[in-house]
PDB file of N, CA and C in Angstrom:
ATOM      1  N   UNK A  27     244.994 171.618 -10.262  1.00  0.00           N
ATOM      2  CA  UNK A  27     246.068 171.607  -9.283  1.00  0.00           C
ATOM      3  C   UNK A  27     246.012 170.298  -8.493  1.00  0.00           C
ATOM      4  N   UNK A  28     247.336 169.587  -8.234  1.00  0.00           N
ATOM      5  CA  UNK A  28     247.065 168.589  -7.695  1.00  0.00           C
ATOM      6  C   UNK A  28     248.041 168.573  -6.609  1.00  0.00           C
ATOM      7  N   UNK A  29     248.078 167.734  -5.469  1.00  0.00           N
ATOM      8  CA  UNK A  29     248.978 167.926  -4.586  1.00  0.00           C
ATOM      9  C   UNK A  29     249.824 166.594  -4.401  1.00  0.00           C
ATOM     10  N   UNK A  30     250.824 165.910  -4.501  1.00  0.00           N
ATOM     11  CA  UNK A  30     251.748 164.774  -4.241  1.00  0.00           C
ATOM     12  C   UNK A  30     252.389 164.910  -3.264  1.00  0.00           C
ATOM     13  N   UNK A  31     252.851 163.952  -2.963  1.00  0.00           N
ATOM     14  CA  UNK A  31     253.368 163.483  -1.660  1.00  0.00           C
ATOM     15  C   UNK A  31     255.052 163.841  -1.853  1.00  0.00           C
ATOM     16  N   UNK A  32     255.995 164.175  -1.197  1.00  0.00           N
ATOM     17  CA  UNK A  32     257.718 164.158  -1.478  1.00  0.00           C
ATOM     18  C   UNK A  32     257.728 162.635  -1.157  1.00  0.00           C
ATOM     19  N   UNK A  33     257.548 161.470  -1.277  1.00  0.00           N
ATOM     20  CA  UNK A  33     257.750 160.290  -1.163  1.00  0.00           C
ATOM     21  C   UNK A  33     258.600 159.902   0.280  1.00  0.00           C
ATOM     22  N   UNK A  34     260.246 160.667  -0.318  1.00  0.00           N
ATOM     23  CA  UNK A  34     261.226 160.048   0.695  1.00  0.00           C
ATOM     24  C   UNK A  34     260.873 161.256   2.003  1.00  0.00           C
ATOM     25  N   UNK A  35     260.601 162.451   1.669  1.00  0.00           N
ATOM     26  CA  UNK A  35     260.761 163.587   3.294  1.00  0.00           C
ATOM     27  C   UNK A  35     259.441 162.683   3.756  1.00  0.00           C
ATOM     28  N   UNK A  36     258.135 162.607   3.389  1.00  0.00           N
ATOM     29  CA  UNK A  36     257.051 162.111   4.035  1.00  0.00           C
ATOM     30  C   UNK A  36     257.287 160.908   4.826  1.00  0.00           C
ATOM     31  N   UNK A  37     257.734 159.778   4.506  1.00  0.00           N
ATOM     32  CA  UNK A  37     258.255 158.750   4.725  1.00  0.00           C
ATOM     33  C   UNK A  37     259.739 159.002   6.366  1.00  0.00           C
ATOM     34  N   UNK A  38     260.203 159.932   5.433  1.00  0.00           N
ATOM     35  CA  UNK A  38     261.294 159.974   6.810  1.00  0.00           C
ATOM     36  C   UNK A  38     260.830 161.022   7.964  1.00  0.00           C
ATOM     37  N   UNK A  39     259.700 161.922   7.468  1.00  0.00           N
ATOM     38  CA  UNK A  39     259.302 162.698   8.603  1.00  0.00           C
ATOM     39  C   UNK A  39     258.834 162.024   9.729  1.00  0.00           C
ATOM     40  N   UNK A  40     257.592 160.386   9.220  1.00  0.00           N
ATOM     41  CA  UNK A  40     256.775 159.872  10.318  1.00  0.00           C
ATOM     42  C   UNK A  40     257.243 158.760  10.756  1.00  0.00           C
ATOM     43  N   UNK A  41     258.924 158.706  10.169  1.00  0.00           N
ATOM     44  CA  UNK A  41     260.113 157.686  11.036  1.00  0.00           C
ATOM     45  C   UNK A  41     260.485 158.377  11.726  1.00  0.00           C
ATOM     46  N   UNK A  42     260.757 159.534  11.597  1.00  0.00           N
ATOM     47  CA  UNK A  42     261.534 160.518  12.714  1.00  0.00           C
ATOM     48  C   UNK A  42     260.636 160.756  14.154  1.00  0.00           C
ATOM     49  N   UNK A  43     258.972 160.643  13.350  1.00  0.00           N
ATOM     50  CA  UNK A  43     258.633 160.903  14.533  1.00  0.00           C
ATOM     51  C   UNK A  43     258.064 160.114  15.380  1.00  0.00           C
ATOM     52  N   UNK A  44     258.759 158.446  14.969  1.00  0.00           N
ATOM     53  CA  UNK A  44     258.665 157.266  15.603  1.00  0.00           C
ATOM     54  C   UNK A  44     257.071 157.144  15.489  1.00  0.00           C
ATOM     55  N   UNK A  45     256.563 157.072  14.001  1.00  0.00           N
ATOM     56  CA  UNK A  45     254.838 156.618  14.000  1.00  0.00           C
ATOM     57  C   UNK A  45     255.307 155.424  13.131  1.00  0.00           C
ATOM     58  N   UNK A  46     254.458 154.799  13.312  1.00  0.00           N
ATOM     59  CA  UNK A  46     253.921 153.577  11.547  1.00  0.00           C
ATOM     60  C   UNK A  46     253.098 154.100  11.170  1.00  0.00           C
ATOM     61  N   UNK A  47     252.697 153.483   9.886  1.00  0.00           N
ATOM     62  CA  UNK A  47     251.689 154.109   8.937  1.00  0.00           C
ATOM     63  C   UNK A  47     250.449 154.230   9.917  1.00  0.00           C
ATOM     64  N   UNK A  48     249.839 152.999  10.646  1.00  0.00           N
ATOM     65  CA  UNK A  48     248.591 152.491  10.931  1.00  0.00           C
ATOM     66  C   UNK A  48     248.657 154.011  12.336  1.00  0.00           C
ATOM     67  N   UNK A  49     249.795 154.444  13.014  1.00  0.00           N
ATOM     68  CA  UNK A  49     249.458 154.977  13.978  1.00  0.00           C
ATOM     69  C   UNK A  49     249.206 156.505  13.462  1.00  0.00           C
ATOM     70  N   UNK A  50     249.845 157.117  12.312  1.00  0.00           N
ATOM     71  CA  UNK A  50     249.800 157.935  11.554  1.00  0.00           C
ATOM     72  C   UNK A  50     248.134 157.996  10.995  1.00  0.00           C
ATOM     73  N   UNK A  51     247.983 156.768  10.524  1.00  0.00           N
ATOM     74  CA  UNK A  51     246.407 156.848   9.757  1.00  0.00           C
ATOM     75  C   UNK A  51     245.413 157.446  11.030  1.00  0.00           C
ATOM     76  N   UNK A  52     245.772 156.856  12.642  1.00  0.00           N
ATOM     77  CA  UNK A  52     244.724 156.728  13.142  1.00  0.00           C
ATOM     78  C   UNK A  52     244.703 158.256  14.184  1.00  0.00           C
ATOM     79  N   UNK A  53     245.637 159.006  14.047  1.00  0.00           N
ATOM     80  CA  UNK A  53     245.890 160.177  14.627  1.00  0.00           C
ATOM     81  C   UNK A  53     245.094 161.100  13.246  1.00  0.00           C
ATOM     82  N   UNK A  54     245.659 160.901  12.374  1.00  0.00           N
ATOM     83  CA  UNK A  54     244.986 161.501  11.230  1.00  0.00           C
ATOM     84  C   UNK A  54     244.006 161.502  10.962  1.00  0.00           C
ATOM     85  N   UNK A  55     243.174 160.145  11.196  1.00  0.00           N
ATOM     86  CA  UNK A  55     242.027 159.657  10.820  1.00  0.00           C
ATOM     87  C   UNK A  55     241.791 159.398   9.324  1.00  0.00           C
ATOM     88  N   UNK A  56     242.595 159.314   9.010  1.00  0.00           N
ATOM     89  CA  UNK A  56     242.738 158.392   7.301  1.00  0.00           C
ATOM     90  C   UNK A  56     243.179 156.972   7.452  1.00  0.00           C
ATOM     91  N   UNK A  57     242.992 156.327   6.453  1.00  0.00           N
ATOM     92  CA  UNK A  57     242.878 154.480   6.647  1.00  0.00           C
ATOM     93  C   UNK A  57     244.511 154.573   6.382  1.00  0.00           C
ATOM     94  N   UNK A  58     245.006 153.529   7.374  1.00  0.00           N
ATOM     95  CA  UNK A  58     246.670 152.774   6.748  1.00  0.00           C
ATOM     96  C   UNK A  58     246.788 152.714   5.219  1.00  0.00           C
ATOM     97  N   UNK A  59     245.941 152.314   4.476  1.00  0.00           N
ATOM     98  CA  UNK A  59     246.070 151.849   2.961  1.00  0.00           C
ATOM     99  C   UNK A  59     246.024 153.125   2.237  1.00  0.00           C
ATOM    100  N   UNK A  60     245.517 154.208   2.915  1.00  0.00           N
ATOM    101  CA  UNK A  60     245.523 155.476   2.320  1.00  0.00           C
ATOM    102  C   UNK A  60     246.628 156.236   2.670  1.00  0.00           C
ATOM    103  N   UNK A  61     247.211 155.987   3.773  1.00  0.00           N
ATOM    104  CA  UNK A  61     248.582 156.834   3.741  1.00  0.00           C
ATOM    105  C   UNK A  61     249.618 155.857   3.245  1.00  0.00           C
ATOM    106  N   UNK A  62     249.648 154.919   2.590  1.00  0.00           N
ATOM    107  CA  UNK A  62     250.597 153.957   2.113  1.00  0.00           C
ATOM    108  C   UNK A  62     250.543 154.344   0.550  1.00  0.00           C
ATOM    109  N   UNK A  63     249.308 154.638   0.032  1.00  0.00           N
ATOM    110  CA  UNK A  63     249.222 154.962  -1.143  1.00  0.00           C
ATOM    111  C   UNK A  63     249.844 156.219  -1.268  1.00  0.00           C
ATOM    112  N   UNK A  64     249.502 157.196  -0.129  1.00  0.00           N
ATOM    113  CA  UNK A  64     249.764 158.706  -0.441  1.00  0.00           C
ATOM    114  C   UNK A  64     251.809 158.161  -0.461  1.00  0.00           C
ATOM    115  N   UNK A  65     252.525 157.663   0.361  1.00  0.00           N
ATOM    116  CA  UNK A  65     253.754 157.409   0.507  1.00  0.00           C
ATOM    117  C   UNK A  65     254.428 157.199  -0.570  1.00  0.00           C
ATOM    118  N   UNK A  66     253.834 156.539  -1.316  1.00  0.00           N
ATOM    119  CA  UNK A  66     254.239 155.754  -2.849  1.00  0.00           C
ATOM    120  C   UNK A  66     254.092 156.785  -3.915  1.00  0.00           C
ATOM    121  N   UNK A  67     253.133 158.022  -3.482  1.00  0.00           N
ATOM    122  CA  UNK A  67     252.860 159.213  -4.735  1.00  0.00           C
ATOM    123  C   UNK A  67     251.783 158.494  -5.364  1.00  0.00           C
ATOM    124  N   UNK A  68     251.097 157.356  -5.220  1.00  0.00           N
ATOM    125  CA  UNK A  68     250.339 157.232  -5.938  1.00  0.00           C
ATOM    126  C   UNK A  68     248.777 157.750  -6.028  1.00  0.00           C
ATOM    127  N   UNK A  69     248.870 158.573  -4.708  1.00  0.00           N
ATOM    128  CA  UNK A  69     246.974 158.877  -4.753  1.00  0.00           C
ATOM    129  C   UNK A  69     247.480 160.546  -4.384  1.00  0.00           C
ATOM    130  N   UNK A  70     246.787 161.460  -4.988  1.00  0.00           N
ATOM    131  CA  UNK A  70     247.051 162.928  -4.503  1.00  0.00           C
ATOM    132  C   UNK A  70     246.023 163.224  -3.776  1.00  0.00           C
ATOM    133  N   UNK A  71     246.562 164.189  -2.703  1.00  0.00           N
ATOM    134  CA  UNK A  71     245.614 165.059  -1.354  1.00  0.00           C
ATOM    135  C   UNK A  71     244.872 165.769  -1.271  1.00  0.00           C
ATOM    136  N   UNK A  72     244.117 166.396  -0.483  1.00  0.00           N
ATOM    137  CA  UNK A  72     243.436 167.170  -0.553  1.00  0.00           C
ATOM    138  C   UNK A  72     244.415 168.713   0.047  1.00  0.00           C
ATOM    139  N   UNK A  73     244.136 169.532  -0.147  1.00  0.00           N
ATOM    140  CA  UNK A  73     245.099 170.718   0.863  1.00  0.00           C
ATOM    141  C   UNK A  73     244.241 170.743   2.374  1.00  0.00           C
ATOM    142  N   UNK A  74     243.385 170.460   2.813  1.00  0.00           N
ATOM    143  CA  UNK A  74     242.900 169.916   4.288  1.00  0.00           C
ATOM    144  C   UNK A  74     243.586 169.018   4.804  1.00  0.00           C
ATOM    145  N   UNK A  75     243.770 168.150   4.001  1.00  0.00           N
ATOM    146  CA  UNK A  75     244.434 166.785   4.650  1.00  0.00           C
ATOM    147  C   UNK A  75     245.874 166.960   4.290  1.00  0.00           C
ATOM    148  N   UNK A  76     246.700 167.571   3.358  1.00  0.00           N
ATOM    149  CA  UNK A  76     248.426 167.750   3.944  1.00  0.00           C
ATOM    150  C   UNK A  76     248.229 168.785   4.849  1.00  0.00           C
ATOM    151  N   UNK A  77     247.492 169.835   5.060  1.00  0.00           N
ATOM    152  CA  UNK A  77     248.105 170.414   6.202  1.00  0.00           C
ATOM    153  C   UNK A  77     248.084 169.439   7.279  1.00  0.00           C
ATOM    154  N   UNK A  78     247.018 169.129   7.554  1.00  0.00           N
ATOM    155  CA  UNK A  78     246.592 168.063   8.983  1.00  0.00           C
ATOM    156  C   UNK A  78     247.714 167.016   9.051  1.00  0.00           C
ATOM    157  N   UNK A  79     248.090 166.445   7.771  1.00  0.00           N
ATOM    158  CA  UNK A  79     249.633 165.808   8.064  1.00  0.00           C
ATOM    159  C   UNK A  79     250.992 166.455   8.465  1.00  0.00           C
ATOM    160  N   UNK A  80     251.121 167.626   7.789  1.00  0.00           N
ATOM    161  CA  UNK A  80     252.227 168.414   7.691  1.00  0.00           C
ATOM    162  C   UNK A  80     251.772 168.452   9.263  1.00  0.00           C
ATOM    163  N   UNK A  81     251.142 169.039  10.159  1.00  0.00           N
ATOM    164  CA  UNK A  81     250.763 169.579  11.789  1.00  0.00           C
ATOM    165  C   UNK A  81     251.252 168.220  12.485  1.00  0.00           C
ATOM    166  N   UNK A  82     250.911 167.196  12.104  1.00  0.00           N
ATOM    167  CA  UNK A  82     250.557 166.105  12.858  1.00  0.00           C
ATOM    168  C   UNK A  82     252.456 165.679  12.610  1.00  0.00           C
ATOM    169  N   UNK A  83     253.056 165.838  11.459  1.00  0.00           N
ATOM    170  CA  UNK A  83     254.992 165.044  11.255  1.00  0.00           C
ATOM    171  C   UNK A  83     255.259 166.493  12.098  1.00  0.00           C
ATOM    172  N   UNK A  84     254.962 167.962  12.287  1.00  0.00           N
ATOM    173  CA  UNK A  84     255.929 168.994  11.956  1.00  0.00           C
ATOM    174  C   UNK A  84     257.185 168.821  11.343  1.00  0.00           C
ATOM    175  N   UNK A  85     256.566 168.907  10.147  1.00  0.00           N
ATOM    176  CA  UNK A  85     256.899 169.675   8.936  1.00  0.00           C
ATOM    177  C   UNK A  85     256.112 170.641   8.622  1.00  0.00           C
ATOM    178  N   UNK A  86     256.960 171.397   7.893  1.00  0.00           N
ATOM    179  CA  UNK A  86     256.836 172.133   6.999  1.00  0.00           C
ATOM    180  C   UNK A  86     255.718 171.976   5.782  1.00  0.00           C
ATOM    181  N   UNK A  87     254.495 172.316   5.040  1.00  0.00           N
ATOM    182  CA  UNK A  87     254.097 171.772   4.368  1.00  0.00           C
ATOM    183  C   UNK A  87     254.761 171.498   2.978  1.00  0.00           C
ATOM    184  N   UNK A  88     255.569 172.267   2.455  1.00  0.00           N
ATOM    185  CA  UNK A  88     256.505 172.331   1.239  1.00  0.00           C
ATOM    186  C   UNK A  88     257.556 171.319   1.361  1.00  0.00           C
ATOM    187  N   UNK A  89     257.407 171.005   2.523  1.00  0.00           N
ATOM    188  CA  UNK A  89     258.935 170.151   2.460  1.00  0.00           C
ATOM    189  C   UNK A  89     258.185 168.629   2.387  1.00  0.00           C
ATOM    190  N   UNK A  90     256.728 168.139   2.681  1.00  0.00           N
ATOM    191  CA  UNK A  90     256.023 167.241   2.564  1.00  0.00           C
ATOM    192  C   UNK A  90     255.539 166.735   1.335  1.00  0.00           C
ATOM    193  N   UNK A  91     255.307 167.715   0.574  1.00  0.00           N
ATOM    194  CA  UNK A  91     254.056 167.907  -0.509  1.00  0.00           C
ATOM    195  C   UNK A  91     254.599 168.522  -1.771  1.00  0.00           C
ATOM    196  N   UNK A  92     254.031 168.310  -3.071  1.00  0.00           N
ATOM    197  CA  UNK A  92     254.086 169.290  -3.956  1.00  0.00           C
ATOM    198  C   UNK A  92     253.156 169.351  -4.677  1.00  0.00           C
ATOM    199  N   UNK A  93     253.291 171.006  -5.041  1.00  0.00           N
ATOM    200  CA  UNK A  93     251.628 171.341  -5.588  1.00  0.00           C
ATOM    201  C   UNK A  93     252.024 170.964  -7.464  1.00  0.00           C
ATOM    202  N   UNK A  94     251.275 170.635  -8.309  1.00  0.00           N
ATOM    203  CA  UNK A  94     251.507 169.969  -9.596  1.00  0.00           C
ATOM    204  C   UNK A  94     250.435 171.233 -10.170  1.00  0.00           C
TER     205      UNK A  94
END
């Protein structure tokens, strides 16, 4: 099971909620280069760490993520 990123909702959730990546990484505590990767779909999550994102945009986790 793997978990991916929705690319464009992820992306427009932590515009909506007026973050950048780097302020996102550092509330999260994941590196900028790691939520840039997760943005792109190119690195998959852990289910600890989308919820902690999904809490941190409110969202929804389904509307963030998909399970593969």
């Amino acid at each position: 099971m793997k978990i991916r990123t929705k690319s464009e909702a992820f992306v427009r959730a932590r515009i909506v909620k007026g973050m950048s990546q780097r302020e996102l990484a550092k509330q999260s505590g994941l590196s900028p280069s790691y939520i840039s990767l997760l943005e792109r779909s190119v690195k998959t999550v852990g289910p600890a760490t989308a919820k902690k994102l999904s809490e941190l945009l409110e969202q929804p986790l389904d509307t963030l993520f998909a399970i593969e």
